[in-house]
Amino acid sequence: MPNFFRHRAIKICVVCLACALAIAVLPSFTPAQSTVQLEFRITQLESQITELRGQIYSLQSQGSRVNRSESRNSPSSGRANPRMLSGDPMFDNLATLAIETKQDVLKIKERLSKLESARNRS
């Protein structure tokens, strides 16, 4: 009978040791996973920035085409407000979208710099 208890005690010790080892090793995987997640998020942000830059370029080219066509059609009136000259709600919407897109890009750049500085600290 004492042999039976000794084997059982050894099994319990081995199980406890395995659990303790698993608990000790488990947190070491979390930073690697968070680094991978952080890199994935940075990649997503970079692609969003690229997409927004393309949209800004498209809006700018559309806006310049509208400005060129309006400058040919309307006489120059000195220093009048260009917004008042447009009279076109689509142009106003385009200008609003361009401003909002630029603000979004600035926010994304700020977030990206925060993520990069946090990544460099770890």
Short mmCIF file of N, CA and C in Angstrom, two decimals:
data_model
loop_
_atom_site.label_atom_id
_atom_site.label_comp_id
_atom_site.label_asym_id
_atom_site.label_seq_id
_atom_site.Cartn_x
_atom_site.Cartn_y
_atom_site.Cartn_z
N MET A 1 0.80 -1.20 0.00
CA MET A 1 0.00 0.00 0.00
C MET A 1 0.85 1.28 0.00
N PRO A 2 1.95 1.34 0.73
CA PRO A 2 2.74 2.58 0.73
C PRO A 2 3.26 2.91 -0.66
N ASN A 3 3.55 1.91 -1.47
CA ASN A 3 3.99 2.14 -2.84
C ASN A 3 2.90 2.84 -3.64
N PHE A 4 1.68 2.45 -3.45
CA PHE A 4 0.54 3.03 -4.14
C PHE A 4 0.43 4.53 -3.82
N PHE A 5 0.59 4.86 -2.54
CA PHE A 5 0.50 6.27 -2.13
C PHE A 5 1.67 7.08 -2.67
N ARG A 6 2.85 6.47 -2.74
CA ARG A 6 4.02 7.16 -3.25
C ARG A 6 3.82 7.47 -4.74
N HIS A 7 3.33 6.52 -5.53
CA HIS A 7 3.07 6.76 -6.96
C HIS A 7 2.01 7.83 -7.15
N ARG A 8 1.01 7.76 -6.33
CA ARG A 8 -0.05 8.76 -6.43
C ARG A 8 0.48 10.15 -6.07
N ALA A 9 1.32 10.26 -5.06
CA ALA A 9 1.91 11.54 -4.65
C ALA A 9 2.81 12.08 -5.76
N ILE A 10 3.55 11.18 -6.41
CA ILE A 10 4.43 11.59 -7.51
C ILE A 10 3.59 12.11 -8.68
N LYS A 11 2.48 11.43 -8.99
CA LYS A 11 1.61 11.87 -10.07
C LYS A 11 1.02 13.25 -9.76
N ILE A 12 0.61 13.45 -8.55
CA ILE A 12 0.05 14.75 -8.15
C ILE A 12 1.11 15.83 -8.25
N CYS A 13 2.32 15.54 -7.83
CA CYS A 13 3.41 16.52 -7.93
C CYS A 13 3.72 16.85 -9.39
N VAL A 14 3.72 15.84 -10.24
CA VAL A 14 4.01 16.06 -11.66
C VAL A 14 2.91 16.92 -12.29
N VAL A 15 1.65 16.64 -11.96
CA VAL A 15 0.54 17.43 -12.49
C VAL A 15 0.63 18.87 -11.99
N CYS A 16 0.92 19.06 -10.71
CA CYS A 16 1.06 20.43 -10.16
C CYS A 16 2.23 21.16 -10.82
N LEU A 17 3.33 20.46 -11.02
CA LEU A 17 4.49 21.07 -11.66
C LEU A 17 4.16 21.45 -13.11
N ALA A 18 3.44 20.60 -13.82
CA ALA A 18 3.05 20.90 -15.19
C ALA A 18 2.11 22.11 -15.24
N CYS A 19 1.18 22.18 -14.30
CA CYS A 19 0.27 23.33 -14.24
C CYS A 19 1.04 24.61 -13.95
N ALA A 20 1.96 24.56 -13.01
CA ALA A 20 2.76 25.73 -12.67
C ALA A 20 3.61 26.18 -13.85
N LEU A 21 4.18 25.21 -14.56
CA LEU A 21 4.98 25.52 -15.74
C LEU A 21 4.11 26.15 -16.84
N ALA A 22 2.91 25.61 -17.03
CA ALA A 22 2.00 26.15 -18.04
C ALA A 22 1.60 27.58 -17.68
N ILE A 23 1.33 27.84 -16.41
CA ILE A 23 0.97 29.18 -15.97
C ILE A 23 2.14 30.14 -16.15
N ALA A 24 3.35 29.66 -15.91
CA ALA A 24 4.53 30.51 -16.05
C ALA A 24 4.83 30.82 -17.52
N VAL A 25 4.60 29.87 -18.40
CA VAL A 25 4.94 30.04 -19.81
C VAL A 25 3.84 30.78 -20.56
N LEU A 26 2.58 30.63 -20.17
CA LEU A 26 1.45 31.21 -20.89
C LEU A 26 1.56 32.72 -21.08
N PRO A 27 1.91 33.53 -20.06
CA PRO A 27 2.00 34.98 -20.28
C PRO A 27 3.09 35.38 -21.28
N SER A 28 4.10 34.55 -21.48
CA SER A 28 5.16 34.92 -22.41
C SER A 28 4.66 34.93 -23.85
N PHE A 29 3.57 34.22 -24.16
CA PHE A 29 3.03 34.22 -25.52
C PHE A 29 2.19 35.46 -25.79
N THR A 30 1.64 36.07 -24.77
CA THR A 30 0.74 37.21 -24.94
C THR A 30 1.44 38.41 -25.60
N PRO A 31 2.64 38.83 -25.18
CA PRO A 31 3.28 39.97 -25.85
C PRO A 31 3.55 39.70 -27.33
N ALA A 32 3.92 38.48 -27.67
CA ALA A 32 4.16 38.18 -29.08
C ALA A 32 2.87 38.31 -29.87
N GLN A 33 1.78 37.83 -29.29
CA GLN A 33 0.50 37.94 -29.97
C GLN A 33 0.10 39.40 -30.10
N SER A 34 0.32 40.18 -29.03
CA SER A 34 -0.06 41.59 -29.11
C SER A 34 0.83 42.33 -30.10
N THR A 35 2.09 41.92 -30.25
CA THR A 35 2.97 42.53 -31.24
C THR A 35 2.46 42.24 -32.64
N VAL A 36 2.03 41.00 -32.86
CA VAL A 36 1.49 40.63 -34.17
C VAL A 36 0.21 41.43 -34.44
N GLN A 37 -0.64 41.54 -33.43
CA GLN A 37 -1.87 42.32 -33.59
C GLN A 37 -1.55 43.79 -33.86
N LEU A 38 -0.55 44.31 -33.16
CA LEU A 38 -0.16 45.71 -33.36
C LEU A 38 0.38 45.92 -34.77
N GLU A 39 1.20 44.99 -35.25
CA GLU A 39 1.71 45.10 -36.61
C GLU A 39 0.58 45.02 -37.63
N PHE A 40 -0.39 44.16 -37.37
CA PHE A 40 -1.55 44.04 -38.26
C PHE A 40 -2.32 45.35 -38.30
N ARG A 41 -2.53 45.95 -37.12
CA ARG A 41 -3.26 47.22 -37.05
C ARG A 41 -2.49 48.33 -37.78
N ILE A 42 -1.18 48.34 -37.63
CA ILE A 42 -0.36 49.35 -38.30
C ILE A 42 -0.46 49.17 -39.81
N THR A 43 -0.42 47.91 -40.26
CA THR A 43 -0.56 47.64 -41.70
C THR A 43 -1.92 48.10 -42.20
N GLN A 44 -2.96 47.85 -41.41
CA GLN A 44 -4.30 48.33 -41.79
C GLN A 44 -4.34 49.85 -41.88
N LEU A 45 -3.74 50.52 -40.90
CA LEU A 45 -3.72 51.98 -40.90
C LEU A 45 -2.95 52.52 -42.11
N GLU A 46 -1.84 51.87 -42.43
CA GLU A 46 -1.07 52.30 -43.59
C GLU A 46 -1.88 52.17 -44.87
N SER A 47 -2.61 51.06 -44.99
CA SER A 47 -3.43 50.89 -46.20
C SER A 47 -4.57 51.89 -46.22
N GLN A 48 -5.14 52.21 -45.06
CA GLN A 48 -6.20 53.23 -45.02
C GLN A 48 -5.64 54.60 -45.40
N ILE A 49 -4.44 54.90 -44.95
CA ILE A 49 -3.81 56.18 -45.30
C ILE A 49 -3.58 56.25 -46.81
N THR A 50 -3.10 55.14 -47.38
CA THR A 50 -2.88 55.11 -48.82
C THR A 50 -4.20 55.31 -49.57
N GLU A 51 -5.24 54.65 -49.08
CA GLU A 51 -6.56 54.80 -49.71
C GLU A 51 -7.05 56.24 -49.59
N LEU A 52 -6.88 56.84 -48.41
CA LEU A 52 -7.32 58.23 -48.22
C LEU A 52 -6.52 59.19 -49.08
N ARG A 53 -5.23 58.92 -49.24
CA ARG A 53 -4.43 59.78 -50.12
C ARG A 53 -4.94 59.71 -51.55
N GLY A 54 -5.30 58.50 -51.98
CA GLY A 54 -5.87 58.36 -53.32
C GLY A 54 -7.17 59.13 -53.46
N GLN A 55 -7.99 59.05 -52.43
CA GLN A 55 -9.26 59.79 -52.46
C GLN A 55 -9.01 61.30 -52.48
N ILE A 56 -8.05 61.74 -51.70
CA ILE A 56 -7.72 63.18 -51.67
C ILE A 56 -7.23 63.62 -53.04
N TYR A 57 -6.36 62.82 -53.64
CA TYR A 57 -5.85 63.17 -54.97
C TYR A 57 -7.00 63.25 -55.97
N SER A 58 -7.90 62.28 -55.89
CA SER A 58 -9.05 62.27 -56.79
C SER A 58 -9.92 63.51 -56.57
N LEU A 59 -10.17 63.84 -55.31
CA LEU A 59 -10.98 65.03 -55.00
C LEU A 59 -10.29 66.31 -55.46
N GLN A 60 -8.97 66.35 -55.27
CA GLN A 60 -8.24 67.54 -55.71
C GLN A 60 -8.29 67.69 -57.22
N SER A 61 -8.14 66.57 -57.93
CA SER A 61 -8.18 66.68 -59.40
C SER A 61 -9.58 67.06 -59.87
N GLN A 62 -10.60 66.52 -59.21
CA GLN A 62 -11.97 66.91 -59.57
C GLN A 62 -12.19 68.40 -59.28
N GLY A 63 -11.70 68.84 -58.13
CA GLY A 63 -11.85 70.24 -57.75
C GLY A 63 -11.11 71.16 -58.70
N SER A 64 -9.92 70.76 -59.13
CA SER A 64 -9.17 71.63 -60.05
C SER A 64 -9.86 71.68 -61.41
N ARG A 65 -10.47 70.56 -61.83
CA ARG A 65 -11.22 70.58 -63.09
C ARG A 65 -12.42 71.52 -62.98
N VAL A 66 -13.11 71.48 -61.85
CA VAL A 66 -14.27 72.36 -61.64
C VAL A 66 -13.80 73.81 -61.61
N ASN A 67 -12.69 74.08 -60.92
CA ASN A 67 -12.18 75.45 -60.85
C ASN A 67 -11.79 75.97 -62.22
N ARG A 68 -11.14 75.12 -63.04
CA ARG A 68 -10.73 75.55 -64.37
C ARG A 68 -11.94 75.86 -65.25
N SER A 69 -12.97 75.01 -65.17
CA SER A 69 -14.15 75.24 -66.00
C SER A 69 -14.89 76.50 -65.55
N GLU A 70 -14.93 76.76 -64.25
CA GLU A 70 -15.60 77.96 -63.75
C GLU A 70 -14.81 79.21 -64.09
N SER A 71 -13.48 79.12 -64.06
CA SER A 71 -12.69 80.32 -64.37
C SER A 71 -12.82 80.69 -65.84
N ARG A 72 -13.05 79.70 -66.70
CA ARG A 72 -13.26 80.00 -68.11
C ARG A 72 -14.65 80.58 -68.35
N ASN A 73 -15.64 80.15 -67.58
CA ASN A 73 -17.02 80.56 -67.80
C ASN A 73 -17.38 81.89 -67.14
N SER A 74 -16.72 82.23 -66.04
CA SER A 74 -17.12 83.45 -65.32
C SER A 74 -16.05 84.52 -65.47
N PRO A 75 -16.45 85.77 -65.56
CA PRO A 75 -15.46 86.84 -65.64
C PRO A 75 -14.78 87.01 -64.29
N SER A 76 -13.53 87.44 -64.32
CA SER A 76 -12.82 87.61 -63.06
C SER A 76 -13.35 88.86 -62.38
N SER A 77 -13.61 88.72 -61.10
CA SER A 77 -14.21 89.84 -60.37
C SER A 77 -13.32 90.27 -59.21
N GLY A 78 -12.05 90.36 -59.43
CA GLY A 78 -11.15 90.86 -58.39
C GLY A 78 -10.93 89.83 -57.30
N ARG A 79 -11.21 90.26 -56.05
CA ARG A 79 -10.95 89.39 -54.90
C ARG A 79 -12.24 88.87 -54.30
N ALA A 80 -13.10 88.33 -55.09
CA ALA A 80 -14.36 87.78 -54.58
C ALA A 80 -14.09 86.43 -53.92
N ASN A 81 -14.95 86.07 -53.01
CA ASN A 81 -14.84 84.79 -52.31
C ASN A 81 -15.12 83.66 -53.30
N PRO A 82 -14.18 82.69 -53.47
CA PRO A 82 -14.41 81.62 -54.44
C PRO A 82 -15.63 80.78 -54.09
N ARG A 83 -15.96 80.66 -52.82
CA ARG A 83 -17.13 79.88 -52.42
C ARG A 83 -18.41 80.54 -52.94
N MET A 84 -18.42 81.86 -52.95
CA MET A 84 -19.60 82.56 -53.44
C MET A 84 -19.70 82.44 -54.96
N LEU A 85 -18.57 82.30 -55.64
CA LEU A 85 -18.57 82.19 -57.08
C LEU A 85 -19.09 80.82 -57.54
N SER A 86 -18.89 79.80 -56.71
CA SER A 86 -19.24 78.46 -57.17
C SER A 86 -20.73 78.32 -57.43
N GLY A 87 -21.55 78.60 -56.47
CA GLY A 87 -22.98 78.46 -56.64
C GLY A 87 -23.41 77.04 -56.94
N ASP A 88 -22.49 76.11 -56.90
CA ASP A 88 -22.75 74.71 -57.24
C ASP A 88 -22.69 73.89 -55.96
N PRO A 89 -23.81 73.30 -55.54
CA PRO A 89 -23.79 72.51 -54.30
C PRO A 89 -22.85 71.30 -54.39
N MET A 90 -22.64 70.76 -55.59
CA MET A 90 -21.72 69.62 -55.71
C MET A 90 -20.29 70.05 -55.39
N PHE A 91 -19.92 71.26 -55.85
CA PHE A 91 -18.59 71.77 -55.54
C PHE A 91 -18.45 72.01 -54.04
N ASP A 92 -19.49 72.55 -53.41
CA ASP A 92 -19.46 72.77 -51.97
C ASP A 92 -19.31 71.44 -51.23
N ASN A 93 -20.05 70.42 -51.68
CA ASN A 93 -19.92 69.10 -51.07
C ASN A 93 -18.52 68.54 -51.27
N LEU A 94 -17.96 68.75 -52.44
CA LEU A 94 -16.62 68.28 -52.73
C LEU A 94 -15.60 68.95 -51.81
N ALA A 95 -15.75 70.24 -51.63
CA ALA A 95 -14.84 70.97 -50.75
C ALA A 95 -14.96 70.47 -49.31
N THR A 96 -16.19 70.23 -48.87
CA THR A 96 -16.41 69.71 -47.52
C THR A 96 -15.78 68.33 -47.37
N LEU A 97 -15.97 67.47 -48.37
CA LEU A 97 -15.37 66.14 -48.32
C LEU A 97 -13.85 66.21 -48.29
N ALA A 98 -13.27 67.11 -49.06
CA ALA A 98 -11.82 67.25 -49.07
C ALA A 98 -11.30 67.67 -47.70
N ILE A 99 -11.98 68.60 -47.07
CA ILE A 99 -11.57 69.06 -45.73
C ILE A 99 -11.71 67.94 -44.71
N GLU A 100 -12.84 67.23 -44.76
CA GLU A 100 -13.05 66.13 -43.82
C GLU A 100 -12.04 65.03 -44.03
N THR A 101 -11.71 64.74 -45.29
CA THR A 101 -10.72 63.70 -45.58
C THR A 101 -9.36 64.10 -45.05
N LYS A 102 -9.00 65.35 -45.22
CA LYS A 102 -7.72 65.82 -44.70
C LYS A 102 -7.68 65.70 -43.18
N GLN A 103 -8.76 66.05 -42.52
CA GLN A 103 -8.83 65.92 -41.06
C GLN A 103 -8.69 64.46 -40.65
N ASP A 104 -9.35 63.56 -41.40
CA ASP A 104 -9.25 62.13 -41.10
C ASP A 104 -7.81 61.65 -41.27
N VAL A 105 -7.15 62.09 -42.31
CA VAL A 105 -5.75 61.70 -42.54
C VAL A 105 -4.87 62.19 -41.39
N LEU A 106 -5.10 63.41 -40.95
CA LEU A 106 -4.32 63.95 -39.84
C LEU A 106 -4.54 63.14 -38.56
N LYS A 107 -5.80 62.74 -38.31
CA LYS A 107 -6.09 61.93 -37.14
C LYS A 107 -5.41 60.57 -37.24
N ILE A 108 -5.45 59.99 -38.43
CA ILE A 108 -4.82 58.68 -38.63
C ILE A 108 -3.31 58.79 -38.47
N LYS A 109 -2.72 59.86 -38.98
CA LYS A 109 -1.27 60.06 -38.80
C LYS A 109 -0.94 60.17 -37.32
N GLU A 110 -1.77 60.87 -36.57
CA GLU A 110 -1.54 61.03 -35.14
C GLU A 110 -1.64 59.69 -34.43
N ARG A 111 -2.67 58.90 -34.78
CA ARG A 111 -2.82 57.58 -34.19
C ARG A 111 -1.65 56.67 -34.55
N LEU A 112 -1.19 56.76 -35.80
CA LEU A 112 -0.07 55.94 -36.25
C LEU A 112 1.20 56.30 -35.49
N SER A 113 1.44 57.59 -35.30
CA SER A 113 2.63 57.99 -34.57
C SER A 113 2.56 57.53 -33.11
N LYS A 114 1.36 57.56 -32.52
CA LYS A 114 1.21 57.06 -31.15
C LYS A 114 1.48 55.56 -31.09
N LEU A 115 0.96 54.81 -32.07
CA LEU A 115 1.19 53.37 -32.11
C LEU A 115 2.66 53.05 -32.32
N GLU A 116 3.32 53.81 -33.20
CA GLU A 116 4.74 53.57 -33.44
C GLU A 116 5.57 53.90 -32.21
N SER A 117 5.22 54.97 -31.50
CA SER A 117 5.99 55.31 -30.30
C SER A 117 5.75 54.27 -29.20
N ALA A 118 4.52 53.76 -29.11
CA ALA A 118 4.23 52.71 -28.13
C ALA A 118 4.97 51.43 -28.50
N ARG A 119 5.07 51.16 -29.79
CA ARG A 119 5.77 49.95 -30.26
C ARG A 119 7.26 50.08 -29.99
N ASN A 120 7.82 51.27 -30.18
CA ASN A 120 9.24 51.48 -29.94
C ASN A 120 9.59 51.38 -28.45
N ARG A 121 8.65 51.73 -27.58
CA ARG A 121 8.89 51.66 -26.15
C ARG A 121 8.94 50.23 -25.65
N SER A 122 8.19 49.31 -26.33
CA SER A 122 8.17 47.93 -25.83
C SER A 122 9.25 47.09 -26.39
#
